[in-house]
Every structure is written in structure tokens, then in C-alpha cells.
XYZ file of C-alpha atoms in Angstrom:
361
model
C 11.457 -10.185 -27.683
C 11.411 -6.404 -27.728
C 13.816 -4.695 -25.358
C 12.394 -2.141 -22.924
C 14.724 0.531 -21.640
C 14.715 1.482 -17.983
C 12.938 4.694 -18.906
C 10.262 2.786 -20.846
C 9.667 0.499 -17.865
C 9.445 3.523 -15.583
C 6.866 5.265 -17.754
C 4.771 2.098 -18.084
C 4.669 1.688 -14.304
C 3.901 5.366 -13.685
C 1.033 5.280 -16.193
C -0.631 2.390 -14.380
C -0.043 4.031 -11.026
C -1.756 7.255 -12.201
C 1.491 9.114 -11.603
C 1.885 10.453 -15.138
C -1.486 12.178 -15.179
C -4.027 12.645 -12.451
C -7.413 11.284 -13.439
C -10.854 12.503 -12.415
C -12.120 9.094 -11.301
C -13.741 7.821 -8.083
C -11.404 6.956 -5.242
C -12.844 3.446 -4.955
C -11.993 2.799 -8.605
C -8.413 3.940 -8.088
C -7.973 1.747 -5.010
C -9.182 -1.155 -7.147
C -6.893 -0.316 -10.053
C -3.932 -0.250 -7.696
C -5.022 -3.564 -6.127
C -4.925 -1.815 -2.786
C -2.695 0.733 -1.126
C -0.268 0.114 1.688
C -2.028 1.377 4.804
C 0.466 1.007 7.633
C -0.867 4.286 8.963
C -4.324 5.592 8.168
C -3.182 8.832 6.519
C -0.951 7.296 3.853
C -3.607 6.164 1.361
C -5.242 9.600 1.495
C -1.962 11.206 0.437
C -1.448 8.580 -2.250
C -4.893 9.272 -3.687
C -4.321 13.045 -3.572
C -1.306 12.540 -5.841
C -3.264 10.377 -8.274
C -6.796 11.794 -8.505
C -7.699 15.127 -10.034
C -9.645 17.066 -7.422
C -9.466 14.400 -4.723
C -11.087 15.318 -1.424
C -10.578 13.268 1.705
C -14.321 13.274 2.373
C -14.771 11.036 -0.666
C -12.621 8.308 0.848
C -14.265 8.892 4.240
C -17.639 8.113 2.652
C -16.300 5.018 0.888
C -15.011 3.741 4.237
C -18.281 4.418 6.048
C -20.286 2.861 3.220
C -17.992 -0.201 3.437
C -16.876 0.027 -0.189
C -13.253 0.052 0.934
C -11.723 -1.601 3.987
C -8.377 -1.639 5.748
C -7.018 -4.994 6.812
C -4.038 -7.351 6.823
C -3.464 -8.701 3.332
C -0.491 -8.589 0.948
C 2.869 -9.389 2.564
C 1.025 -9.656 5.880
C 0.758 -5.859 6.088
C -2.174 -3.509 6.464
C -3.670 -2.466 3.138
C -6.544 -0.271 2.057
C -8.444 -2.320 -0.536
C -11.889 -2.431 -2.038
C -14.256 -4.638 -0.076
C -14.681 -6.759 -3.211
C -10.927 -7.352 -3.470
C -10.608 -8.220 0.209
C -13.298 -10.860 -0.194
C -11.783 -12.108 -3.443
C -8.135 -12.363 -2.436
C -8.023 -13.000 1.342
C -7.987 -16.786 0.831
C -5.451 -16.394 -1.993
C -2.878 -14.808 0.324
C -3.732 -17.003 3.319
C -0.581 -19.141 2.834
C 1.551 -16.009 3.259
C -0.235 -15.081 6.461
C -0.002 -18.597 7.842
C 3.707 -18.777 7.051
C 4.158 -15.499 8.890
C 3.773 -17.322 12.199
C 7.296 -18.660 11.692
C 8.726 -15.284 12.662
C 7.531 -15.870 16.212
C 10.320 -18.342 16.835
C 10.591 -19.212 20.515
C 7.797 -16.775 21.359
C 5.404 -19.190 19.668
C 6.055 -21.925 22.231
C 2.811 -23.673 23.172
C 0.799 -21.810 20.543
C -2.035 -23.878 19.056
C -3.250 -21.716 16.152
C -6.577 -23.477 15.572
C -7.616 -23.048 19.203
C -6.483 -19.422 19.291
C -8.373 -18.644 16.080
C -11.566 -20.181 17.444
C -11.269 -18.227 20.682
C -10.450 -14.964 18.899
C -13.357 -15.345 16.487
C -15.713 -15.861 19.407
C -14.395 -12.753 21.172
C -14.566 -10.516 18.110
C -18.024 -11.729 17.140
C -19.336 -9.917 20.225
C -17.837 -6.488 19.542
C -14.907 -4.752 17.831
C -11.744 -4.873 19.941
C -8.285 -3.350 19.912
C -5.426 -5.806 19.739
C -4.513 -4.959 23.309
C -7.997 -6.070 24.333
C -7.723 -9.192 22.152
C -4.379 -10.142 23.690
C -5.558 -9.539 27.239
C -8.670 -11.671 26.721
C -6.763 -14.470 25.015
C -4.088 -14.442 27.709
C -6.742 -15.389 30.233
C -7.632 -18.437 28.129
C -4.036 -19.327 27.193
C -1.961 -18.159 30.186
C 1.124 -20.148 29.201
C 1.428 -18.625 25.717
C 3.222 -15.368 24.940
C 0.615 -12.603 24.650
C 2.281 -11.116 21.563
C 2.138 -14.503 19.879
C -1.576 -14.703 20.636
C -2.184 -11.300 19.079
C -0.013 -11.984 16.054
C -1.733 -15.311 15.430
C -5.085 -13.521 15.489
C -3.881 -10.797 13.129
C -2.523 -13.285 10.602
C -5.155 -16.003 10.667
C -8.491 -14.330 11.435
C -9.960 -12.300 8.533
C -10.389 -8.902 10.187
C -10.770 -5.310 9.065
C -10.024 -2.155 11.007
C -13.154 -0.621 12.506
C -13.495 3.001 11.367
C -14.391 5.863 13.674
C -15.383 9.494 13.279
C -11.833 10.878 13.271
C -9.692 12.399 10.561
C -8.279 9.756 8.210
C -11.118 7.414 9.357
C -9.126 5.297 11.808
C -7.797 6.053 15.267
C -4.182 5.279 16.150
C -5.183 2.379 18.421
C -8.012 1.090 16.275
C -10.435 -1.688 16.961
C -10.785 -4.665 14.619
C -13.904 -6.512 13.542
C -14.639 -9.656 11.473
C -14.393 -8.860 7.765
C -17.346 -10.925 6.600
C -19.635 -9.370 9.187
C -18.503 -5.834 8.368
C -18.737 -6.231 4.589
C -21.869 -8.363 4.744
C -20.603 -11.028 2.347
C -18.549 -14.210 2.529
C -14.931 -14.619 1.491
C -14.289 -16.362 -1.800
C -13.337 -19.873 -0.771
C -10.994 -20.693 -3.657
C -7.652 -19.048 -4.326
C -7.721 -16.651 -7.284
C -3.990 -16.657 -7.893
C -3.996 -16.276 -11.681
C -6.372 -13.355 -11.427
C -4.121 -11.792 -8.803
C -1.136 -12.073 -11.169
C -3.104 -10.326 -13.904
C -4.262 -7.585 -11.562
C -0.712 -7.103 -10.331
C 0.629 -6.653 -13.852
C -2.153 -4.216 -14.679
C -1.071 -2.094 -11.715
C 2.713 -2.615 -11.561
C 3.855 -4.224 -14.812
C 5.734 -5.040 -16.858
C 7.321 -7.253 -14.250
C 8.892 -10.593 -13.390
C 7.551 -13.468 -11.278
C 10.021 -12.381 -8.587
C 8.420 -8.933 -8.612
C 4.979 -10.443 -8.084
C 6.342 -12.535 -5.225
C 7.826 -9.437 -3.592
C 4.507 -7.592 -3.800
C 2.165 -10.409 -2.778
C 4.377 -12.532 -0.546
C 3.308 -15.624 -2.525
C 6.138 -17.829 -3.788
C 6.868 -20.042 -6.827
C 4.954 -17.778 -9.195
C 6.781 -18.627 -12.461
C 4.395 -21.496 -13.422
C 1.434 -19.146 -13.005
C 2.982 -16.651 -15.413
C 3.625 -19.447 -17.912
C -0.030 -20.502 -17.828
C -1.336 -17.034 -18.640
C -1.454 -15.416 -22.064
C 1.024 -12.627 -21.489
C 3.286 -10.523 -23.641
C 7.007 -10.746 -22.969
C 9.823 -8.222 -23.187
C 13.385 -8.040 -21.979
C 15.000 -5.310 -19.953
C 18.422 -3.947 -20.816
C 20.069 -6.649 -18.690
C 18.323 -9.408 -20.643
C 15.808 -10.345 -17.938
C 12.367 -11.400 -19.192
C 9.473 -9.126 -18.272
C 5.830 -10.173 -18.507
C 2.855 -7.966 -19.185
C -0.844 -8.124 -19.917
C -1.774 -7.479 -23.552
C -2.788 -3.925 -24.445
C -1.482 -2.500 -21.166
C -0.318 1.131 -21.314
C 3.318 1.405 -22.338
C 3.839 5.087 -23.096
C 6.613 6.582 -25.171
C 9.721 6.639 -22.936
C 10.028 10.369 -23.585
C 6.596 11.086 -22.090
C 7.068 13.854 -19.500
C 6.656 12.768 -15.881
C 5.537 15.559 -13.536
C 6.857 15.804 -10.004
C 4.775 13.758 -7.582
C 4.694 13.397 -3.814
C 4.392 9.861 -2.422
C 3.397 8.969 1.138
C 5.326 6.718 3.452
C 5.161 3.056 2.406
C 3.725 3.783 -1.048
C 3.436 0.462 -2.861
C 5.149 1.776 -5.990
C 8.360 1.609 -3.942
C 7.655 -1.816 -2.452
C 6.275 -3.958 -5.243
C 9.302 -5.092 -7.261
C 12.220 -7.340 -6.372
C 14.573 -4.735 -7.812
C 13.421 -1.154 -7.492
C 15.617 0.672 -9.989
C 12.573 1.475 -12.133
C 11.535 4.022 -9.477
C 14.548 4.606 -7.196
C 18.304 4.443 -7.775
C 20.187 1.999 -5.556
C 22.305 4.813 -4.124
C 19.210 6.488 -2.666
C 17.585 3.444 -1.102
C 19.393 3.698 2.280
C 17.923 7.167 2.776
C 14.370 5.927 2.105
C 14.235 2.405 3.550
C 15.216 2.597 7.203
C 16.683 -0.113 9.425
C 13.513 -0.177 11.523
C 11.536 -1.114 8.378
C 9.959 2.254 7.710
C 9.703 3.682 4.202
C 9.941 7.456 4.236
C 7.743 9.857 2.296
C 9.397 10.744 -1.020
C 8.941 12.858 -4.107
C 9.763 12.013 -7.698
C 11.381 14.096 -10.414
C 11.254 12.831 -13.992
C 9.685 9.635 -12.659
C 12.419 8.747 -10.142
C 12.677 9.322 -6.392
C 14.690 12.504 -5.945
C 14.219 13.406 -2.295
C 12.243 13.206 0.944
C 9.486 15.402 2.321
C 8.007 16.068 5.741
C 5.372 18.429 7.106
C 4.767 20.083 10.448
C 2.444 22.737 11.836
C 3.621 25.198 14.499
C 1.732 28.251 15.735
C -0.689 27.944 12.860
C 2.013 27.799 10.167
C 2.076 24.597 8.097
C 5.447 23.901 6.502
C 6.405 21.288 3.930
C 10.141 20.623 3.939
C 11.920 19.151 0.934
C 15.190 17.245 1.378
C 16.629 16.677 -2.120
C 19.206 13.993 -2.813
C 21.113 16.231 -5.211
C 21.009 19.449 -7.169
C 17.548 20.605 -8.234
C 17.045 22.582 -11.440
C 15.337 25.936 -11.004
C 12.412 24.853 -13.202
C 11.999 21.653 -11.183
C 12.205 23.571 -7.909
C 9.339 25.787 -9.009
C 7.282 22.729 -9.957
C 8.015 21.086 -6.598
C 6.975 24.223 -4.749
C 3.682 24.477 -6.666
C 2.855 20.821 -6.095
C 4.077 20.950 -2.512
C 1.930 23.993 -1.759
C -1.130 22.000 -2.801
C -0.104 19.031 -0.666
C 0.517 21.001 2.521
C -2.853 22.713 2.124
C -4.480 19.320 1.723
C -2.776 17.982 4.844
C -3.299 21.055 7.029
C -6.480 22.780 5.805
C -6.906 24.702 9.066
C -3.478 26.333 9.086
C -3.278 30.129 9.082
C -0.415 30.205 6.595
C 1.736 27.859 4.535
C 5.336 27.483 3.461
C 7.434 25.169 1.321
C 11.144 25.128 2.209
C 14.154 23.170 1.004
C 17.017 21.927 3.157
C 20.650 21.801 2.089
């Protein structure tokens, strides 16, 4: 098997993630190519698309949401994702075992919980109108007074196929959003059979080359090695001798292909979708990015690797993007970061009176 260097693996992943070159393609197509985008907060996918699409405007994603071409709902790893409506329908049953297993985290709080009864009650409630999870919990608590209200809400989130109900606000979803049944919102039924092999292929197209453990980290599904063995995949080894799998004819650019600086939002999936993340971030920098309270900070990359953090704020009409580098930044790279950062802060704060990009340290 051919050996792929760490740099070759990095460039292959960046190419599939549209982080080597922005492309002038529809936002819905990019969401599909990425097999969804982590959507813990509504703004994050917009930022991720800005970094990947040439000329991206948030109104394009707004329209796709309103036209129900993309949806935001609980999916991979039991977390909120922005996905195409077609992919939600196709893969919701596939990841159902992950969501069902998630109830184990309730521990003692799950005492007395009867999932089938809670699901039936929640489906009946949500069939009437979209509800926030506070409203869902309050209504279910009246029916199941002896069960922890958080357990009732969590059971609903994991087991009932729901999407977040969009509203006419910036980034399409309010902070305390309502949820609505996915099939009713999309207007089509879920695929009833698991499409696990297809999901493996789609994963490799977006994140490969990779290992079965990487796929398990991204999807939450376990025991993936037999699935990889059943598919017609190419194999490589990394520099440590570990076998990597990939779809035939996938982009694997020259390792010396230049990688421009890119800004990634919080929770970007490129940082979350491999068992070992050295292809995109050095181990020494992970504690600064992955916090103890399970947040993943917004980062920027230099030469394809995470090189620092970024934040924005607007005060008195001045929008400022602040860079926090992990180490020394070359003058040429600093200029590139400031050009790219100036575009990002204008995208995030279009109504500001003035803009600035500053660096700490």
C-alpha cells in the first residue's frame, strides 16, 4: 500500500472540505457534499459556508431554509446538524441506534422513563404546533409527573425525528427555537432502512482518507470495520503504518499544494470528525480549542493546520475581529490573515460603521 504523509492527508481532507479553494457552487450542494455541518448554534454553518463558497451570501442559505431544502435537526453524534432535507430523510434511521443509546447518559435521571410512551405523547403534542423544548417538557411533565423533566425532553430530542422551526431572524433560527416533526416539515417520509454503507462512502468523500474509527467518531455508529471491508475502497497507510481507506478517484492533491488561511466557526466538523485529529490540529493546541465544557472554539488555519483562535465583537459601531495566534506569525501570513479576516468581520457585522482586525500577544 502507498504511504500517505501527514501533509498529503491534510491536503486531501482540505480539498474535500472546500478549504483549499472556494468554489462558486450553491450552498445546498456544499451542505450535501459535507454530509451536513455541525449546527450547535445557528450562526456556525453560515460562517463555515462563507469560508468555503466563493461569493457566499447569507440570504442564499436563508432561502434554502425557508424553501425546506436544508434543515437543522439532531443527527450525527446526537448533535444538531444543518443537513440537506434529502440527507435527513435518508440517514435519520441509519443513526437511530446512536440516538437511542444516548439515553444511557441519563443515568439515575431516567428513573421511571418509558421511552415508547413518551415518544407517543411527544409526537401527539408536536403534531398540533411547533414547540420549544421548555414547552415540550412542561407538557410532558403533566402526563408523566414522576419522571425527571429533563429526561422527558432528552428522550424527545433523541427519539422523535424533529427539525428546528425557522423564523424571520438573522441566521434563520432564534436562540430558543421551536421544533416540529421532520416528515411534516419536509413533506416526505423517512427512509425506513438503514443506509450505512452509503453513509460510509459519503463520509469518505467528505473527510477521507480515513479509518473505521474515524467514521465512528464522526457518526457515533460503532463496529464499522466490516462495513469498510464490504465496500470497494482504495487503501493507503499513514506514516505510523495505520491503514487508511478512501473512495476511488477521490481528490488527493499534491502535498505541496498551497493551503490559504481559512477561518472556521465554532464546532466545525473538520475538527470533530476523526478519532485522531493531527491531520488538522497539533495535539499541543487541542487544549486551547476543545474546552472542558465541551465547546469547540472558533479557529483559523495556516498552511492547512489550526494556528490560532478568533473572536469578534461590535462596540459603538466598530466591529473588531481579534486573532489569538498559538505562536509566531510570519509577516506574509499576517497580511493574509488580515485580508481574510477583514472579509469575515464585514460578513458578520454588515451594519457596522467601521472595522478592525487586531492580534493579541
